[in-house]
Amino acid sequence: MEGTFDVFLAERAVGQVTVEPQGLYLRFHCRCSLPRDVIYRLKVRCGGKTENLGVCVPVGDAFGVDVRVPAKHFGQGEPEFYVDDGRPAPAPKPAEAPQPEPIPMPAPEPEPVPEPELVPEPVPEPVQFQSVPIPEAECPPAPIPEPPACDGPICPQEFVPLTQELTEEQVACLTDAHLGARDGQEGLFFPDHTGSHSSPTGQWSEPKTSE
């Protein structure tokens, strides 16, 4: 074992150790930075053996160890230097038992959606049709009956065409006249009440008086 090696506190390097063979001994020269509230010891593991090299004492602004140890105390191999406070290392925490996987809860069944209520179709209101009077068939005007034909030479009625102006005597007798036609010509028929007022020509004549 010979050379310069790092010194660790836990996982952190805090200093160095120089190893020098001196005959049947090995001389160790250590300097490191340590907290001042705890006493630390310098130790080395080599060849499956662990050797306590002594207490780290203050040396100026640091801590150190200067010691000579028989070389036979150490095995063959690469040495590992570290410091500890002499307290037993905390027992490793027991591995936590694996937690059982949570049982998946079944998804809640969806609530049934109620079917929409059937809305009756609206009944259409009856359409009120306005009664339209059916126009009566236009009837042709009733033909004006012609007066009966005269058997004698003198007709008992006087006929005056509508195109002819009426005399005062004819106007006075309009209540007794009736409308008619003769020879395809419309006019008024006046009844002959006395016979002396009419003439065979159908014209009015003055009544005769006896002398």
Tab-separated table of N, CA, C and O in Angstrom, residues 46-158:
chain	number	residue	atom	x	y	z
A	46	CYS	N	-9.119	-2.689	3.695
A	46	CYS	CA	-8.217	-3.200	2.659
A	46	CYS	C	-8.089	-4.702	2.814
A	46	CYS	O	-7.838	-5.202	3.924
A	47	GLY	N	-8.252	-5.445	1.741
A	47	GLY	CA	-8.105	-6.897	1.747
A	47	GLY	C	-9.097	-7.581	2.651
A	47	GLY	O	-8.784	-8.615	3.248
A	48	GLY	N	-10.294	-7.020	2.799
A	48	GLY	CA	-11.327	-7.626	3.638
A	48	GLY	C	-11.157	-7.322	5.112
A	48	GLY	O	-11.897	-7.880	5.925
A	49	LYS	N	-10.199	-6.435	5.473
A	49	LYS	CA	-9.977	-6.063	6.869
A	49	LYS	C	-10.239	-4.575	7.045
A	49	LYS	O	-10.030	-3.788	6.132
A	50	THR	N	-10.663	-4.205	8.255
A	50	THR	CA	-10.883	-2.806	8.599
A	50	THR	C	-9.974	-2.466	9.773
A	50	THR	O	-9.955	-3.172	10.790
A	51	GLU	N	-9.208	-1.351	9.633
A	51	GLU	CA	-8.254	-0.940	10.663
A	51	GLU	C	-8.569	0.488	11.094
A	51	GLU	O	-8.781	1.365	10.266
A	52	ASN	N	-8.605	0.687	12.467
A	52	ASN	CA	-8.815	2.012	13.044
A	52	ASN	C	-7.462	2.692	13.160
A	52	ASN	O	-6.589	2.246	13.904
A	53	LEU	N	-7.293	3.827	12.467
A	53	LEU	CA	-6.004	4.517	12.455
A	53	LEU	C	-5.919	5.606	13.519
A	53	LEU	O	-4.849	6.198	13.679
A	54	GLY	N	-6.998	5.918	14.213
A	54	GLY	CA	-6.928	6.872	15.304
A	54	GLY	C	-7.919	8.004	15.149
A	54	GLY	O	-8.643	8.127	14.154
A	55	VAL	N	-7.933	8.874	16.209
A	55	VAL	CA	-8.868	9.992	16.266
A	55	VAL	C	-8.303	11.162	15.473
A	55	VAL	O	-7.107	11.474	15.566
A	56	CYS	N	-9.175	11.803	14.716
A	56	CYS	CA	-8.786	12.997	13.977
A	56	CYS	C	-8.739	14.167	14.970
A	56	CYS	O	-9.754	14.508	15.591
A	57	VAL	N	-7.540	14.757	15.121
A	57	VAL	CA	-7.362	15.861	16.070
A	57	VAL	C	-7.236	17.150	15.296
A	57	VAL	O	-6.797	17.165	14.129
A	58	PRO	N	-7.575	18.282	15.963
A	58	PRO	CA	-7.423	19.558	15.271
A	58	PRO	C	-5.962	19.838	14.967
A	58	PRO	O	-5.087	19.708	15.824
A	59	VAL	N	-5.725	20.261	13.730
A	59	VAL	CA	-4.402	20.664	13.262
A	59	VAL	C	-4.595	21.960	12.503
A	59	VAL	O	-4.987	21.943	11.318
A	60	GLY	N	-4.406	23.093	13.162
A	60	GLY	CA	-4.670	24.375	12.540
A	60	GLY	C	-6.164	24.538	12.282
A	60	GLY	O	-6.991	24.385	13.171
A	61	ASP	N	-6.457	24.799	11.023
A	61	ASP	CA	-7.873	24.948	10.629
A	61	ASP	C	-8.500	23.635	10.188
A	61	ASP	O	-9.639	23.618	9.742
A	62	ALA	N	-7.770	22.540	10.293
A	62	ALA	CA	-8.276	21.256	9.826
A	62	ALA	C	-8.096	20.221	10.926
A	62	ALA	O	-7.762	20.532	12.052
A	63	PHE	N	-8.378	18.969	10.522
A	63	PHE	CA	-8.167	17.837	11.412
A	63	PHE	C	-7.177	16.897	10.736
A	63	PHE	O	-7.129	16.814	9.502
A	64	GLY	N	-6.404	16.157	11.573
A	64	GLY	CA	-5.430	15.272	10.986
A	64	GLY	C	-5.075	14.105	11.873
A	64	GLY	O	-5.392	14.064	13.052
A	65	VAL	N	-4.409	13.139	11.221
A	65	VAL	CA	-3.914	11.934	11.903
A	65	VAL	C	-2.526	11.650	11.344
A	65	VAL	O	-2.365	11.570	10.114
A	66	ASP	N	-1.531	11.459	12.219
A	66	ASP	CA	-0.183	11.028	11.845
A	66	ASP	C	0.135	9.798	12.684
A	66	ASP	O	0.270	9.883	13.911
A	67	VAL	N	0.235	8.664	12.011
A	67	VAL	CA	0.404	7.413	12.742
A	67	VAL	C	1.212	6.437	11.889
A	67	VAL	O	1.212	6.515	10.654
A	68	ARG	N	1.915	5.482	12.597
A	68	ARG	CA	2.659	4.426	11.931
A	68	ARG	C	2.146	3.098	12.447
A	68	ARG	O	2.067	2.870	13.648
A	69	VAL	N	1.744	2.220	11.471
A	69	VAL	CA	1.104	0.957	11.806
A	69	VAL	C	1.858	-0.152	11.081
A	69	VAL	O	2.267	0.010	9.921
A	70	PRO	N	2.049	-1.332	11.741
A	70	PRO	CA	2.709	-2.439	11.058
A	70	PRO	C	1.978	-2.829	9.772
A	70	PRO	O	0.737	-2.879	9.728
A	71	ALA	N	2.722	-3.079	8.756
A	71	ALA	CA	2.140	-3.379	7.447
A	71	ALA	C	1.389	-4.699	7.444
A	71	ALA	O	0.484	-4.915	6.607
A	72	LYS	N	1.701	-5.560	8.391
A	72	LYS	CA	1.045	-6.866	8.398
A	72	LYS	C	-0.432	-6.778	8.820
A	72	LYS	O	-1.161	-7.741	8.682
A	73	HIS	N	-0.846	-5.614	9.337
A	73	HIS	CA	-2.253	-5.459	9.730
A	73	HIS	C	-3.189	-5.270	8.535
A	73	HIS	O	-4.400	-5.256	8.702
A	74	PHE	N	-2.616	-5.131	7.404
A	74	PHE	CA	-3.423	-4.801	6.227
A	74	PHE	C	-3.291	-5.906	5.190
A	74	PHE	O	-2.227	-6.528	5.056
A	75	GLY	N	-4.359	-6.150	4.480
A	75	GLY	CA	-4.331	-7.128	3.439
A	75	GLY	C	-3.944	-6.491	2.111
A	75	GLY	O	-3.673	-5.296	2.005
A	76	GLN	N	-3.917	-7.322	1.113
A	76	GLN	CA	-3.570	-6.845	-0.211
A	76	GLN	C	-4.818	-6.285	-0.902
A	76	GLN	O	-5.920	-6.790	-0.741
A	77	GLY	N	-4.658	-5.234	-1.674
A	77	GLY	CA	-5.770	-4.659	-2.410
A	77	GLY	C	-5.779	-3.142	-2.334
A	77	GLY	O	-4.879	-2.516	-1.761
A	78	GLU	N	-6.755	-2.559	-2.910
A	78	GLU	CA	-6.900	-1.105	-2.958
A	78	GLU	C	-7.540	-0.627	-1.657
A	78	GLU	O	-8.631	-1.070	-1.298
A	79	PRO	N	-6.895	0.274	-0.887
A	79	PRO	CA	-7.455	0.712	0.386
A	79	PRO	C	-8.590	1.735	0.193
A	79	PRO	O	-8.633	2.469	-0.788
A	80	GLU	N	-9.508	1.791	1.138
A	80	GLU	CA	-10.594	2.773	1.166
A	80	GLU	C	-10.540	3.476	2.524
A	80	GLU	O	-10.712	2.835	3.559
A	81	PHE	N	-10.306	4.811	2.546
A	81	PHE	CA	-10.188	5.589	3.768
A	81	PHE	C	-11.492	6.362	4.007
A	81	PHE	O	-12.048	6.958	3.085
A	82	TYR	N	-11.957	6.388	5.241
A	82	TYR	CA	-13.160	7.125	5.589
A	82	TYR	C	-13.089	7.521	7.059
A	82	TYR	O	-12.285	6.977	7.817
A	83	VAL	N	-13.934	8.452	7.445
A	83	VAL	CA	-14.044	8.877	8.835
A	83	VAL	C	-15.474	8.648	9.285
A	83	VAL	O	-16.414	8.763	8.511
A	84	ASP	N	-15.631	8.294	10.569
A	84	ASP	CA	-16.961	8.196	11.166
A	84	ASP	C	-16.877	8.621	12.618
A	84	ASP	O	-15.790	8.784	13.173
A	85	ASP	N	-18.059	8.811	13.214
A	85	ASP	CA	-18.097	9.304	14.592
A	85	ASP	C	-18.207	8.190	15.604
A	85	ASP	O	-18.479	8.435	16.777
A	86	GLY	N	-18.046	6.956	15.197
A	86	GLY	CA	-18.060	5.829	16.106
A	86	GLY	C	-19.460	5.331	16.432
A	86	GLY	O	-19.602	4.276	17.059
A	87	ARG	N	-20.448	6.062	16.041
A	87	ARG	CA	-21.806	5.601	16.307
A	87	ARG	C	-22.185	4.547	15.286
A	87	ARG	O	-21.773	4.621	14.124
A	88	PRO	N	-22.936	3.570	15.747
A	88	PRO	CA	-23.314	2.524	14.780
A	88	PRO	C	-24.174	3.108	13.664
A	88	PRO	O	-24.969	4.022	13.879
A	89	ALA	N	-23.913	2.589	12.534
A	89	ALA	CA	-24.692	3.055	11.389
A	89	ALA	C	-26.157	2.679	11.591
A	89	ALA	O	-26.464	1.615	12.152
A	90	PRO	N	-27.013	3.569	11.234
A	90	PRO	CA	-28.434	3.231	11.405
A	90	PRO	C	-28.811	2.018	10.581
A	90	PRO	O	-28.310	1.802	9.473
A	91	ALA	N	-29.628	1.209	11.222
A	91	ALA	CA	-30.049	-0.007	10.532
A	91	ALA	C	-30.835	0.372	9.287
A	91	ALA	O	-31.609	1.343	9.280
A	92	PRO	N	-30.568	-0.347	8.241
A	92	PRO	CA	-31.312	-0.029	7.000
A	92	PRO	C	-32.806	-0.229	7.212
A	92	PRO	O	-33.246	-1.135	7.908
A	93	LYS	N	-33.513	0.650	6.650
A	93	LYS	CA	-34.961	0.565	6.768
A	93	LYS	C	-35.458	-0.671	6.042
A	93	LYS	O	-34.975	-0.989	4.951
A	94	PRO	N	-36.351	-1.376	6.687
A	94	PRO	CA	-36.888	-2.566	5.991
A	94	PRO	C	-37.648	-2.138	4.742
A	94	PRO	O	-38.290	-1.098	4.703
A	95	ALA	N	-37.426	-2.959	3.798
A	95	ALA	CA	-38.131	-2.661	2.538
A	95	ALA	C	-39.630	-2.714	2.771
A	95	ALA	O	-40.151	-3.622	3.430
A	96	GLU	N	-40.237	-1.699	2.307
A	96	GLU	CA	-41.685	-1.643	2.474
A	96	GLU	C	-42.346	-2.733	1.648
A	96	GLU	O	-41.958	-2.995	0.505
A	97	ALA	N	-43.254	-3.381	2.321
A	97	ALA	CA	-43.988	-4.433	1.618
A	97	ALA	C	-44.793	-3.805	0.485
A	97	ALA	O	-45.363	-2.728	0.643
A	98	PRO	N	-44.755	-4.449	-0.626
A	98	PRO	CA	-45.514	-3.872	-1.748
A	98	PRO	C	-46.998	-3.807	-1.403
A	98	PRO	O	-47.585	-4.757	-0.893
A	99	GLN	N	-47.509	-2.659	-1.630
A	99	GLN	CA	-48.932	-2.472	-1.371
A	99	GLN	C	-49.749	-3.162	-2.457
A	99	GLN	O	-49.392	-3.124	-3.642
A	100	PRO	N	-50.779	-3.840	-2.023
A	100	PRO	CA	-51.612	-4.492	-3.059
A	100	PRO	C	-52.266	-3.436	-3.943
A	100	PRO	O	-52.616	-2.346	-3.503
A	101	GLU	N	-52.319	-3.793	-5.156
A	101	GLU	CA	-52.954	-2.876	-6.097
A	101	GLU	C	-54.428	-2.720	-5.743
A	101	GLU	O	-55.103	-3.682	-5.389
A	102	PRO	N	-54.872	-1.492	-5.795
A	102	PRO	CA	-56.300	-1.294	-5.457
A	102	PRO	C	-57.196	-2.000	-6.453
A	102	PRO	O	-56.921	-2.069	-7.652
A	103	ILE	N	-58.218	-2.573	-5.889
A	103	ILE	CA	-59.176	-3.275	-6.744
A	103	ILE	C	-59.982	-2.237	-7.512
A	103	ILE	O	-60.578	-1.335	-6.908
A	104	PRO	N	-59.927	-2.320	-8.807
A	104	PRO	CA	-60.669	-1.303	-9.573
A	104	PRO	C	-62.164	-1.416	-9.310
A	104	PRO	O	-62.739	-2.507	-9.303
A	105	MET	N	-62.728	-0.294	-9.015
A	105	MET	CA	-64.166	-0.263	-8.778
A	105	MET	C	-64.886	-0.301	-10.126
A	105	MET	O	-64.467	0.357	-11.080
A	106	PRO	N	-65.926	-1.105	-10.171
A	106	PRO	CA	-66.664	-1.138	-11.446
A	106	PRO	C	-67.297	0.207	-11.728
A	106	PRO	O	-67.751	0.915	-10.831
A	107	ALA	N	-67.237	0.562	-12.946
A	107	ALA	CA	-67.829	1.840	-13.350
A	107	ALA	C	-69.335	1.785	-13.125
A	107	ALA	O	-69.983	0.767	-13.385
A	108	PRO	N	-69.877	2.855	-12.578
A	108	PRO	CA	-71.337	2.844	-12.350
A	108	PRO	C	-72.086	2.752	-13.664
A	108	PRO	O	-71.700	3.333	-14.678
A	109	GLU	N	-73.119	1.968	-13.606
A	109	GLU	CA	-73.932	1.826	-14.807
A	109	GLU	C	-74.648	3.135	-15.108
A	109	GLU	O	-75.137	3.804	-14.199
A	110	PRO	N	-74.662	3.501	-16.348
A	110	PRO	CA	-75.348	4.765	-16.674
A	110	PRO	C	-76.837	4.658	-16.391
A	110	PRO	O	-77.467	3.620	-16.602
A	111	GLU	N	-77.364	5.728	-15.864
A	111	GLU	CA	-78.791	5.747	-15.592
A	111	GLU	C	-79.573	5.702	-16.900
A	111	GLU	O	-79.190	6.353	-17.874
A	112	PRO	N	-80.623	4.906	-16.903
A	112	PRO	CA	-81.397	4.838	-18.154
A	112	PRO	C	-82.041	6.175	-18.460
A	112	PRO	O	-82.581	6.843	-17.581
A	113	VAL	N	-81.914	6.542	-19.687
A	113	VAL	CA	-82.507	7.800	-20.123
A	113	VAL	C	-83.986	7.557	-20.403
A	113	VAL	O	-84.339	6.680	-21.196
A	114	PRO	N	-84.859	8.281	-19.716
A	114	PRO	CA	-86.300	8.040	-19.969
A	114	PRO	C	-86.663	8.422	-21.397
A	114	PRO	O	-86.166	9.400	-21.950
A	115	GLU	N	-87.493	7.572	-21.947
A	115	GLU	CA	-87.930	7.859	-23.314
A	115	GLU	C	-88.846	9.080	-23.316
A	115	GLU	O	-89.628	9.292	-22.388
A	116	PRO	N	-88.708	9.890	-24.320
A	116	PRO	CA	-89.563	11.091	-24.357
A	116	PRO	C	-91.029	10.711	-24.497
A	116	PRO	O	-91.396	9.748	-25.170
A	117	GLU	N	-91.861	11.451	-23.794
A	117	GLU	CA	-93.286	11.198	-23.874
A	117	GLU	C	-93.815	11.543	-25.258
A	117	GLU	O	-93.378	12.509	-25.886
A	118	LEU	N	-94.700	10.671	-25.706
A	118	LEU	CA	-95.273	10.893	-27.020
A	118	LEU	C	-96.305	12.017	-26.934
A	118	LEU	O	-97.261	11.943	-26.157
A	119	VAL	N	-96.051	13.014	-27.675
A	119	VAL	CA	-96.965	14.159	-27.700
A	119	VAL	C	-97.979	13.920	-28.806
A	119	VAL	O	-97.605	13.680	-29.958
A	120	PRO	N	-99.273	13.905	-28.469
A	120	PRO	CA	-100.259	13.668	-29.545
A	120	PRO	C	-100.192	14.776	-30.574
A	120	PRO	O	-99.964	15.944	-30.261
A	121	GLU	N	-100.355	14.342	-31.796
A	121	GLU	CA	-100.323	15.319	-32.873
A	121	GLU	C	-101.548	16.233	-32.768
A	121	GLU	O	-102.657	15.787	-32.455
A	122	PRO	N	-101.338	17.499	-32.975
A	122	PRO	CA	-102.495	18.416	-32.863
A	122	PRO	C	-103.529	18.136	-33.935
A	122	PRO	O	-103.222	17.891	-35.094
A	123	VAL	N	-104.761	18.118	-33.479
A	123	VAL	CA	-105.864	17.885	-34.408
A	123	VAL	C	-106.166	19.196	-35.121
A	123	VAL	O	-106.415	20.215	-34.468
A	124	PRO	N	-106.079	19.209	-36.419
A	124	PRO	CA	-106.339	20.476	-37.119
A	124	PRO	C	-107.782	20.920	-36.923
A	124	PRO	O	-108.715	20.124	-36.912
A	125	GLU	N	-107.906	22.186	-36.675
A	125	GLU	CA	-109.241	22.734	-36.499
A	125	GLU	C	-110.004	22.699	-37.824
A	125	GLU	O	-109.404	22.891	-38.888
A	126	PRO	N	-111.291	22.412	-37.730
A	126	PRO	CA	-112.053	22.359	-38.991
A	126	PRO	C	-112.088	23.732	-39.656
A	126	PRO	O	-112.258	24.764	-39.009
A	127	VAL	N	-111.855	23.695	-40.907
A	127	VAL	CA	-111.853	24.935	-41.677
A	127	VAL	C	-113.296	25.304	-41.990
A	127	VAL	O	-114.065	24.504	-42.524
A	128	GLN	N	-113.609	26.491	-41.573
A	128	GLN	CA	-114.974	26.959	-41.814
A	128	GLN	C	-115.035	27.619	-43.184
A	128	GLN	O	-114.321	28.594	-43.438
A	129	PHE	N	-115.792	27.007	-44.009
A	129	PHE	CA	-115.959	27.554	-45.354
A	129	PHE	C	-117.175	28.484	-45.351
A	129	PHE	O	-118.244	28.135	-44.837
A	130	GLN	N	-116.966	29.630	-45.867
A	130	GLN	CA	-118.078	30.555	-45.985
A	130	GLN	C	-118.997	30.106	-47.113
A	130	GLN	O	-118.542	29.819	-48.217
A	131	SER	N	-120.211	30.003	-46.700
A	131	SER	CA	-121.179	29.560	-47.700
A	131	SER	C	-121.400	30.667	-48.723
A	131	SER	O	-121.677	31.819	-48.366
A	132	VAL	N	-121.194	30.285	-49.914
A	132	VAL	CA	-121.382	31.232	-51.015
A	132	VAL	C	-122.707	30.896	-51.682
A	132	VAL	O	-122.920	29.749	-52.105
A	133	PRO	N	-123.578	31.842	-51.666
A	133	PRO	CA	-124.876	31.517	-52.303
A	133	PRO	C	-124.695	31.187	-53.770
A	133	PRO	O	-123.940	31.837	-54.495
A	134	ILE	N	-125.306	30.099	-54.110
A	134	ILE	CA	-125.234	29.665	-55.508
A	134	ILE	C	-126.176	30.551	-56.319
A	134	ILE	O	-127.380	30.635	-56.033
A	135	PRO	N	-125.625	31.242	-57.243
A	135	PRO	CA	-126.504	32.133	-58.029
A	135	PRO	C	-127.523	31.301	-58.810
A	135	PRO	O	-127.212	30.259	-59.374
A	136	GLU	N	-128.690	31.761	-58.681
A	136	GLU	CA	-129.738	31.069	-59.425
A	136	GLU	C	-129.556	31.314	-60.920
A	136	GLU	O	-129.033	32.346	-61.344
A	137	ALA	N	-129.883	30.283	-61.596
A	137	ALA	CA	-129.736	30.415	-63.046
A	137	ALA	C	-130.628	31.549	-63.546
A	137	ALA	O	-131.789	31.670	-63.149
A	138	GLU	N	-129.964	32.371	-64.283
A	138	GLU	CA	-130.723	33.493	-64.829
A	138	GLU	C	-131.786	32.968	-65.813
A	138	GLU	O	-131.458	32.253	-66.755
A	139	CYS	N	-132.957	33.288	-65.451
A	139	CYS	CA	-134.057	32.841	-66.313
A	139	CYS	C	-134.367	33.935	-67.336
A	139	CYS	O	-134.362	35.124	-66.993
A	140	PRO	N	-134.578	33.535	-68.491
A	140	PRO	CA	-134.933	34.544	-69.500
A	140	PRO	C	-136.269	35.186	-69.138
A	140	PRO	O	-137.121	34.550	-68.503
A	141	PRO	N	-136.399	36.422	-69.406
A	141	PRO	CA	-137.664	37.090	-69.057
A	141	PRO	C	-138.858	36.389	-69.717
A	141	PRO	O	-138.777	35.904	-70.842
A	142	ALA	N	-139.846	36.263	-68.890
A	142	ALA	CA	-141.052	35.586	-69.413
A	142	ALA	C	-141.606	36.380	-70.594
A	142	ALA	O	-141.687	37.610	-70.545
A	143	PRO	N	-141.920	35.704	-71.619
A	143	PRO	CA	-142.453	36.430	-72.785
A	143	PRO	C	-143.785	37.081	-72.455
A	143	PRO	O	-144.567	36.550	-71.674
A	144	ILE	N	-143.938	38.247	-72.959
A	144	ILE	CA	-145.189	38.972	-72.731
A	144	ILE	C	-146.283	38.338	-73.596
A	144	ILE	O	-146.131	38.241	-74.819
A	145	PRO	N	-147.283	37.844	-72.922
A	145	PRO	CA	-148.319	37.156	-73.737
A	145	PRO	C	-149.032	38.174	-74.621
A	145	PRO	O	-149.326	39.287	-74.188
A	146	GLU	N	-149.213	37.752	-75.778
A	146	GLU	CA	-149.953	38.607	-76.700
A	146	GLU	C	-151.452	38.480	-76.395
A	146	GLU	O	-151.932	37.430	-76.015
A	147	PRO	N	-152.135	39.544	-76.535
A	147	PRO	CA	-153.585	39.483	-76.267
A	147	PRO	C	-154.284	38.589	-77.287
A	147	PRO	O	-153.756	38.372	-78.374
A	148	PRO	N	-155.342	38.031	-76.880
A	148	PRO	CA	-156.064	37.146	-77.827
A	148	PRO	C	-156.476	37.905	-79.077
A	148	PRO	O	-156.788	39.095	-79.020
A	149	ALA	N	-156.395	37.195	-80.142
A	149	ALA	CA	-156.755	37.834	-81.421
A	149	ALA	C	-158.248	38.175	-81.454
A	149	ALA	O	-159.058	37.481	-80.851
A	150	CYS	N	-158.517	39.243	-82.100
A	150	CYS	CA	-159.914	39.685	-82.195
A	150	CYS	C	-160.647	38.860	-83.247
A	150	CYS	O	-160.130	38.639	-84.343
A	151	ASP	N	-161.879	38.429	-82.872
A	151	ASP	CA	-162.659	37.690	-83.849
A	151	ASP	C	-163.387	38.615	-84.810
A	151	ASP	O	-163.587	38.297	-85.967
A	152	GLY	N	-163.800	39.753	-84.291
A	152	GLY	CA	-164.581	40.663	-85.141
A	152	GLY	C	-163.677	41.622	-85.858
A	152	GLY	O	-162.456	41.599	-85.713
A	153	PRO	N	-164.320	42.494	-86.589
A	153	PRO	CA	-163.520	43.468	-87.323
A	153	PRO	C	-162.926	44.507	-86.431
A	153	PRO	O	-161.958	45.151	-86.794
A	154	ILE	N	-163.455	44.696	-85.206
A	154	ILE	CA	-162.934	45.723	-84.293
A	154	ILE	C	-162.389	45.005	-83.073
A	154	ILE	O	-163.073	44.184	-82.463
A	155	CYS	N	-161.123	45.300	-82.701
A	155	CYS	CA	-160.468	44.685	-81.510
A	155	CYS	C	-160.987	45.365	-80.277
A	155	CYS	O	-161.114	46.599	-80.251
A	156	PRO	N	-161.384	44.633	-79.202
A	156	PRO	CA	-161.913	45.262	-77.995
A	156	PRO	C	-160.879	46.042	-77.216
A	156	PRO	O	-161.199	46.687	-76.244
A	157	GLN	N	-159.539	45.939	-77.548
A	157	GLN	CA	-158.494	46.641	-76.829
A	157	GLN	C	-157.739	47.530	-77.796
A	157	GLN	O	-157.550	47.201	-78.977
A	158	GLU	N	-157.251	48.650	-77.188
A	158	GLU	CA	-156.484	49.589	-77.993
A	158	GLU	C	-155.006	49.351	-77.697
A	158	GLU	O	-154.588	49.246	-76.548
